[in-house]
Short mmCIF file of C-alpha atoms in Angstrom, two decimals:
data_model
loop_
_atom_site.label_atom_id
_atom_site.label_comp_id
_atom_site.label_asym_id
_atom_site.label_seq_id
_atom_site.Cartn_x
_atom_site.Cartn_y
_atom_site.Cartn_z
CA MET A 1 117.27 102.35 71.64
CA LYS A 2 116.81 105.65 72.66
CA LYS A 3 112.58 107.25 73.19
CA THR A 4 112.72 110.78 73.39
CA PHE A 5 109.19 111.17 75.79
CA LEU A 6 107.37 114.86 74.85
CA THR A 7 108.97 118.08 76.47
CA ILE A 8 107.47 120.89 79.08
CA ALA A 9 105.62 122.14 75.96
CA GLY A 10 104.29 119.06 74.82
CA ILE A 11 100.43 117.65 75.60
CA LEU A 12 100.79 114.83 78.90
CA LEU A 13 100.24 111.81 77.91
CA CYS A 14 100.24 109.08 80.62
CA ALA A 15 104.25 109.12 80.67
CA SER A 16 104.73 112.71 80.07
CA PHE A 17 105.04 114.80 83.50
CA PHE A 18 107.69 116.98 83.17
CA PHE A 19 110.58 115.73 82.17
CA THR A 20 111.97 114.50 78.58
CA SER A 21 112.76 110.44 79.54
CA CYS A 22 115.42 107.95 77.67
CA GLN A 23 114.81 104.21 77.61
CA LYS A 24 117.73 103.62 78.80
CA LYS A 25 119.64 101.36 81.83
CA THR A 26 120.82 103.15 84.76
CA SER A 27 121.74 99.77 86.94
CA SER A 28 123.56 96.94 86.74
CA GLN A 29 122.03 93.64 84.52
CA SER A 30 122.81 90.76 84.04
CA ASP A 31 122.09 89.57 80.85
CA SER A 32 121.40 85.62 81.38
CA ALA A 33 119.31 86.47 84.44
CA LYS A 34 117.30 89.10 82.81
CA THR A 35 118.18 90.84 86.36
CA ARG A 36 119.30 94.40 87.66
CA THR A 37 120.66 96.00 90.55
CA ILE A 38 119.42 99.15 92.35
CA VAL A 39 119.95 100.68 95.09
CA ASP A 40 117.65 102.16 97.90
CA GLN A 41 117.12 104.84 100.35
CA VAL A 42 117.71 102.21 102.43
CA GLY A 43 120.79 101.14 101.52
CA HIS A 44 119.59 97.97 100.27
CA THR A 45 120.71 96.49 97.27
CA VAL A 46 117.69 95.63 95.38
CA VAL A 47 117.72 92.82 92.22
CA LEU A 48 114.56 93.82 89.85
CA PRO A 49 113.21 92.29 87.07
CA GLU A 50 115.09 93.35 83.99
CA LYS A 51 111.65 95.33 82.59
CA VAL A 52 109.38 96.15 85.84
CA GLU A 53 105.63 95.09 84.25
CA ARG A 54 103.63 95.64 87.65
CA VAL A 55 103.86 97.60 91.22
CA VAL A 56 102.80 97.73 94.43
CA ILE A 57 103.02 101.33 96.13
CA ALA A 58 102.52 100.74 100.06
CA SER A 59 103.48 102.85 102.10
CA VAL A 60 105.41 105.51 100.36
CA TRP A 61 101.55 108.12 99.34
CA PRO A 62 103.13 110.32 97.89
CA LEU A 63 104.97 108.40 95.38
CA ALA A 64 101.93 106.64 93.63
CA SER A 65 101.19 110.82 92.27
CA ALA A 66 104.60 111.22 91.11
CA TYR A 67 104.35 108.26 89.59
CA CYS A 68 100.84 108.11 87.58
CA LEU A 69 102.58 112.01 86.06
CA MET A 70 105.75 110.12 85.37
CA PHE A 71 104.50 106.47 84.57
CA GLY A 72 100.00 106.75 83.88
CA THR A 73 98.17 103.85 85.57
CA ASP A 74 98.87 101.01 82.98
CA LYS A 75 101.54 98.90 85.28
CA LEU A 76 100.08 99.77 88.65
CA VAL A 77 97.87 96.47 90.51
CA GLY A 78 97.86 97.79 93.47
CA LEU A 79 97.98 101.07 96.28
CA ASP A 80 97.96 101.41 99.68
CA PRO A 81 93.59 102.59 100.03
CA ALA A 82 95.27 106.10 101.35
CA ILE A 83 96.71 106.73 98.33
CA ILE A 84 93.32 106.36 96.08
CA SER A 85 91.35 108.64 99.02
CA ALA A 86 93.84 111.09 98.75
CA ALA A 87 93.72 111.11 94.76
CA GLU A 88 90.43 111.61 94.24
CA ASN A 89 89.42 114.47 96.34
CA SER A 90 92.29 115.75 94.74
CA MET A 91 93.64 117.04 91.54
CA LEU A 92 95.20 113.77 90.67
CA ILE A 93 91.74 112.30 89.41
CA LYS A 94 91.39 114.08 86.20
CA VAL A 95 94.95 113.20 85.37
CA VAL A 96 94.24 109.61 85.95
CA PRO A 97 90.85 108.29 86.48
CA GLU A 98 91.48 105.25 86.43
CA ILE A 99 92.95 105.47 89.39
CA SER A 100 90.12 104.47 92.26
CA LYS A 101 89.49 101.15 90.18
CA ILE A 102 93.01 100.14 91.76
CA GLU A 103 93.21 97.24 93.83
CA SER A 104 93.51 97.86 97.02
CA GLY A 105 93.57 95.03 99.58
CA PHE A 106 96.20 94.50 100.05
CA SER A 107 97.32 96.86 103.51
CA LYS A 108 94.29 97.26 105.76
CA ASN A 109 94.41 100.02 108.43
CA GLY A 110 98.60 100.34 107.41
CA GLN A 111 99.05 96.68 107.53
CA LEU A 112 99.72 94.79 104.38
CA ASN A 113 98.39 91.15 104.18
CA ALA A 114 101.16 89.04 102.26
CA GLU A 115 98.20 85.89 100.60
CA GLU A 116 96.98 89.43 99.16
CA LEU A 117 99.74 90.91 98.31
CA LEU A 118 101.05 87.63 96.19
CA LYS A 119 97.72 88.12 94.56
CA LEU A 120 99.02 90.52 92.35
CA LYS A 121 101.75 89.01 90.94
CA PRO A 122 103.69 92.13 91.62
CA ASP A 123 107.38 92.86 89.85
CA VAL A 124 108.43 95.11 93.02
CA VAL A 125 106.67 97.33 96.18
CA LEU A 126 107.96 100.50 96.90
CA TYR A 127 107.36 101.51 99.99
CA ALA A 128 108.59 104.46 102.91
CA THR A 129 111.41 103.81 104.89
CA GLY A 130 109.88 104.67 108.50
CA VAL A 131 107.95 101.76 107.24
CA MET A 132 110.18 98.44 107.63
CA GLU A 133 107.22 96.67 108.10
CA ASP A 134 105.83 96.83 104.09
CA TYR A 135 109.56 95.97 103.85
CA ASP A 136 109.49 92.69 105.65
CA VAL A 137 106.25 91.16 104.53
CA ALA A 138 106.78 91.59 100.81
CA THR A 139 110.35 90.29 100.57
CA GLN A 140 109.22 87.43 103.32
CA ALA A 141 106.77 86.76 100.21
CA GLY A 142 109.72 86.56 97.75
CA ILE A 143 109.30 89.90 96.38
CA PRO A 144 111.62 93.06 95.61
CA ALA A 145 111.26 96.46 97.88
CA VAL A 146 112.03 99.57 97.39
CA GLY A 147 112.68 102.38 100.63
CA PHE A 148 112.00 106.13 100.07
CA ALA A 149 113.35 107.54 103.02
CA LEU A 150 111.22 110.22 104.33
CA ASN A 151 114.07 112.22 106.30
CA VAL A 152 116.14 113.48 102.57
CA LYS A 153 118.25 116.69 104.12
CA ASP A 154 116.90 116.90 107.68
CA PHE A 155 112.80 116.67 105.90
CA ASN A 156 113.18 118.86 103.52
CA ALA A 157 110.02 118.33 100.90
CA VAL A 158 111.55 120.25 98.31
CA GLU A 159 114.62 118.49 98.08
CA THR A 160 112.91 115.12 99.17
CA ILE A 161 110.66 114.93 95.87
CA PHE A 162 113.49 115.11 93.82
CA THR A 163 115.70 112.28 94.72
CA TRP A 164 111.97 110.30 94.78
CA ILE A 165 111.27 111.01 91.81
CA ASP A 166 115.47 110.24 90.32
CA LEU A 167 114.67 106.72 92.34
CA LEU A 168 111.65 106.07 90.63
CA ALA A 169 112.84 106.50 87.26
CA GLU A 170 115.48 103.90 88.34
CA VAL A 171 113.00 101.45 89.69
CA MET A 172 111.47 101.78 86.27
CA GLY A 173 114.47 101.39 84.43
CA THR A 174 114.16 104.74 83.17
CA LYS A 175 116.10 108.12 82.79
CA TYR A 176 114.39 111.31 83.35
CA ASP A 177 116.01 114.57 82.53
CA THR A 178 114.37 117.03 86.02
CA SER A 179 115.99 120.44 84.92
CA ALA A 180 113.13 122.42 84.13
CA TYR A 181 110.66 121.68 87.54
CA LYS A 182 114.25 121.39 89.28
CA GLU A 183 114.76 124.94 87.92
CA TYR A 184 111.27 126.34 88.97
CA ALA A 185 111.67 124.74 92.58
CA ASP A 186 114.82 126.43 92.92
CA LYS A 187 114.04 129.35 92.02
CA ILE A 188 111.02 128.88 94.38
CA GLN A 189 113.64 127.98 97.84
CA LYS A 190 116.42 130.35 96.33
CA LEU A 191 112.85 133.16 96.94
CA VAL A 192 110.75 132.31 99.52
CA ALA A 193 115.28 132.29 101.50
CA GLU A 194 116.58 135.52 100.70
CA ARG A 195 113.12 137.25 101.81
CA VAL A 196 112.57 135.67 104.86
CA GLY A 197 116.15 135.36 105.66
CA ASN A 198 116.88 138.60 107.93
CA ILE A 199 113.09 138.73 109.52
CA PRO A 200 113.79 138.75 113.37
CA GLU A 201 112.74 136.00 115.18
CA GLU A 202 110.37 138.47 117.12
CA LYS A 203 109.02 138.78 114.43
CA LYS A 204 107.68 136.23 112.60
CA PRO A 205 104.37 134.17 113.59
CA SER A 206 104.33 131.53 116.22
CA ALA A 207 102.38 128.53 113.72
CA MET A 208 102.00 124.94 114.29
CA ILE A 209 100.85 121.66 112.86
CA ILE A 210 98.10 119.61 113.62
CA HIS A 211 99.02 116.33 112.51
CA LYS A 212 96.06 114.21 113.36
CA TYR A 213 93.04 115.24 115.95
CA SER A 214 90.27 113.33 117.05
CA SER A 215 88.54 113.49 120.40
CA THR A 216 91.53 111.30 121.96
CA THR A 217 93.84 112.29 119.77
CA LEU A 218 95.70 115.34 119.19
CA GLN A 219 99.58 114.76 117.59
CA ILE A 220 101.92 117.63 116.73
CA PRO A 221 105.25 117.55 114.97
CA GLY A 222 108.28 119.07 116.50
CA THR A 223 111.70 118.78 115.24
CA LYS A 224 112.95 116.44 112.65
CA THR A 225 109.52 116.50 110.29
CA TRP A 226 107.95 117.78 106.96
CA GLY A 227 106.20 120.27 109.24
CA ASP A 228 109.54 121.86 111.00
CA TYR A 229 110.92 121.91 107.55
CA TRP A 230 107.48 124.10 106.45
CA ILE A 231 107.26 126.14 109.40
CA THR A 232 111.07 127.26 109.97
CA ALA A 233 111.38 127.99 105.88
CA SER A 234 108.46 130.27 104.94
CA GLY A 235 109.79 132.32 107.62
CA ALA A 236 108.37 131.36 110.75
CA LYS A 237 108.76 129.57 114.42
CA ASN A 238 107.33 125.99 115.40
CA VAL A 239 105.62 126.04 118.30
CA ALA A 240 106.90 122.48 119.54
CA ALA A 241 110.19 122.72 118.68
CA VAL A 242 110.48 121.44 122.18
CA ASN A 243 109.41 118.53 121.07
CA LYS A 244 110.94 115.40 118.83
CA GLY A 245 108.98 113.89 115.90
CA THR A 246 105.51 113.58 116.13
CA PRO A 247 104.29 113.11 119.29
CA GLN A 248 100.66 112.94 121.01
CA VAL A 249 100.62 116.70 123.22
CA THR A 250 97.86 118.09 125.60
CA VAL A 251 95.68 120.59 125.57
CA GLU A 252 97.74 122.38 127.90
CA GLU A 253 100.89 122.30 126.29
CA VAL A 254 99.17 124.19 123.02
CA TYR A 255 97.94 126.75 125.89
CA ASN A 256 101.04 127.58 126.68
CA TRP A 257 102.42 127.36 122.90
CA ASN A 258 99.68 130.09 121.77
CA PRO A 259 100.27 129.81 118.25
CA ASP A 260 99.52 132.72 116.00
CA ARG A 261 99.10 130.24 113.04
CA ILE A 262 97.46 126.76 112.60
CA TYR A 263 97.30 124.72 110.04
CA ILE A 264 96.09 120.48 110.02
CA THR A 265 97.02 118.44 107.69
CA ASN A 266 94.80 115.95 105.20
CA PHE A 267 95.80 112.78 107.37
CA SER A 268 93.13 114.01 109.34
CA ASP A 269 89.00 114.21 108.91
CA ALA A 270 89.40 118.15 110.97
CA ILE A 271 88.24 121.47 108.99
CA PRO A 272 89.44 125.09 110.81
CA GLU A 273 85.85 125.12 111.77
CA ASP A 274 85.74 122.58 114.51
CA LEU A 275 88.82 124.71 116.19
CA TYR A 276 86.34 127.82 115.66
CA ASN A 277 83.36 125.76 117.13
CA ASN A 278 85.21 123.30 119.64
CA SER A 279 83.38 120.15 117.89
CA PHE A 280 85.62 117.77 119.47
CA GLN A 281 85.10 117.08 123.96
CA ASN A 282 88.13 117.84 125.69
CA TYR A 283 89.49 120.41 123.94
CA ASP A 284 88.86 124.27 124.29
CA TRP A 285 90.63 126.34 121.41
CA SER A 286 88.70 129.67 122.08
CA ASN A 287 91.01 131.30 124.22
CA ILE A 288 94.50 130.25 121.60
CA ARG A 289 95.24 133.28 119.74
CA ALA A 290 95.26 131.50 115.99
CA VAL A 291 91.78 130.57 116.53
CA LYS A 292 90.89 134.19 118.04
CA GLU A 293 92.64 136.03 115.27
CA LYS A 294 90.52 133.41 112.15
CA HIS A 295 93.74 132.42 111.69
CA VAL A 296 93.82 127.88 111.05
CA TYR A 297 93.99 126.57 107.85
CA LYS A 298 92.75 123.36 106.26
CA MET A 299 96.53 122.41 104.56
CA PRO A 300 95.69 122.58 100.46
CA LEU A 301 95.40 119.24 98.65
CA GLY A 302 96.04 119.30 94.97
CA ILE A 303 98.25 116.63 93.20
CA TYR A 304 98.58 115.47 96.82
CA ARG A 305 98.67 116.02 100.62
CA TRP A 306 100.66 119.03 100.84
CA TYR A 307 101.99 118.23 104.23
CA VAL A 308 104.65 115.37 102.74
CA THR A 309 106.33 116.10 99.71
CA ASN A 310 105.15 115.48 96.23
CA THR A 311 105.51 117.17 93.48
CA ASP A 312 103.49 120.01 94.85
CA SER A 313 105.57 121.19 96.95
CA PRO A 314 107.94 123.99 95.85
CA LEU A 315 103.98 125.46 95.88
CA THR A 316 103.21 124.38 99.70
CA LEU A 317 106.51 126.58 100.49
CA LEU A 318 105.03 129.87 98.76
CA TRP A 319 101.82 129.11 99.97
CA LEU A 320 103.40 128.91 103.61
CA ALA A 321 105.73 132.14 102.86
CA LYS A 322 103.29 134.20 101.68
CA GLU A 323 100.51 133.45 105.17
CA HIS A 324 103.48 134.20 107.22
CA HIS A 325 104.15 137.23 105.53
CA PRO A 326 102.20 138.56 103.17
CA ASP A 327 103.73 142.64 102.93
CA LEU A 328 106.67 140.29 102.03
CA PHE A 329 105.21 138.44 99.20
CA SER A 330 102.12 140.86 98.00
CA ASP A 331 104.03 140.34 94.46
CA ILE A 332 102.78 136.52 94.16
CA ASP A 333 99.40 136.12 93.42
CA MET A 334 99.06 132.52 94.39
CA ASN A 335 95.99 131.55 92.09
CA GLN A 336 97.74 132.37 89.25
CA GLU A 337 100.89 130.84 90.37
CA ILE A 338 98.81 127.55 90.89
CA LYS A 339 97.09 127.86 87.81
CA ASN A 340 100.79 128.10 86.08
CA PHE A 341 102.80 125.55 87.58
CA TYR A 342 99.75 123.03 87.04
CA LYS A 343 99.48 123.65 82.98
CA LYS A 344 103.43 124.39 82.57
CA PHE A 345 104.43 120.89 84.95
CA TYR A 346 101.25 118.97 84.98
CA LYS A 347 99.27 119.87 80.99
CA LEU A 348 95.65 120.99 83.59
CA ASP A 349 93.89 124.11 83.16
CA LEU A 350 92.67 124.79 86.24
CA SER A 351 89.41 126.80 86.96
CA ASP A 352 88.80 129.41 90.09
CA SER A 353 86.48 125.96 91.36
CA ASP A 354 89.88 123.77 90.92
CA ILE A 355 91.97 126.58 93.10
CA GLU A 356 88.97 126.48 95.49
CA GLN A 357 88.64 122.33 95.72
CA ILE A 358 92.68 122.63 96.57
CA TYR A 359 92.54 124.85 98.97
CA THR A 360 89.79 123.81 101.32
CA PRO A 361 90.19 119.64 100.65
CA ASN A 362 86.77 117.87 102.47
CA ARG A 363 86.17 115.72 105.64
CA ALA A 364 86.13 111.96 102.59
CA ALA A 365 90.35 113.72 101.81
CA ALA A 366 92.06 112.02 105.33
CA GLY A 367 90.01 108.14 103.70
CA GLY A 368 90.05 106.97 107.31
CA ILE A 369 93.91 106.92 107.30
CA LYS A 370 94.78 104.91 110.50
CA LYS A 371 98.76 104.99 110.62
#
């Protein structure tokens, strides 16, 4: 039986999001056992029930917003606490206010508790391939686990969310037409690439992203990270490209890099004022160019945290490109672009105060993230 969900022009219901959907099997199925098999982004062949009715989302935090926009929360029986803290401080709470009541006690500081997980009786656990401990806990408890990769196409966040949505639909046994969303995202990627593509290296601003920051921690993404993708794709130079991954760095390294722009992710509760005011011990930011010129920004929190891949990722790319090259993107009204995007794809009418909240998420949005 084919069931067509509402299209872009329709009203957002729990399963509409920005696609049209058909109840159609997308993987092999055994009629006798009533199971189907899929291949996840680790390469594991995963046997799932014919109908997935109970879902836990563990370490693949950004996926929860896409899941809720596509399927609502009826089948969600467990979410990592970090997902809920982001939702409660984002626009997602406007779509699914009940998300804050979903069970989260199965995960403490990023560690899954098998006993608590089993109490939820999940049909599947969704996890990030960078956290294979989740796979071990789930599968040893006899629960199917599906891995979502963080490094699709060299951490291209826009392309990554395409693959995540497709895999998520496969997990739930539904095929989705993502053409309208992908067309918009491809248009933004092309627009940004064309405008920043011919900028000489010496005219690109230097930038860095603070992933985590406290009086004892300073982690800056180097190469092979979403941070490097965001910075380079938007027409800037990643000063931390001398490193790979997201290592702990010293303040002396930052002094040597002296970036023009600094961005702080929502995986830290730090805000720009902490750098302007030297709020944390052991760090003096006063002589860093980005601080002196007031070019320190908290990365926005829209439907999810903008640093990682999520359905807002086309907006993240455009926002950064405009921050790095305001003259090249002077024709882009970013506030209106966000409003149009949310109206078209999420059916949310954002107010000016909503836009301000997206740009200036509060400290609580970090939710005490440990890992």
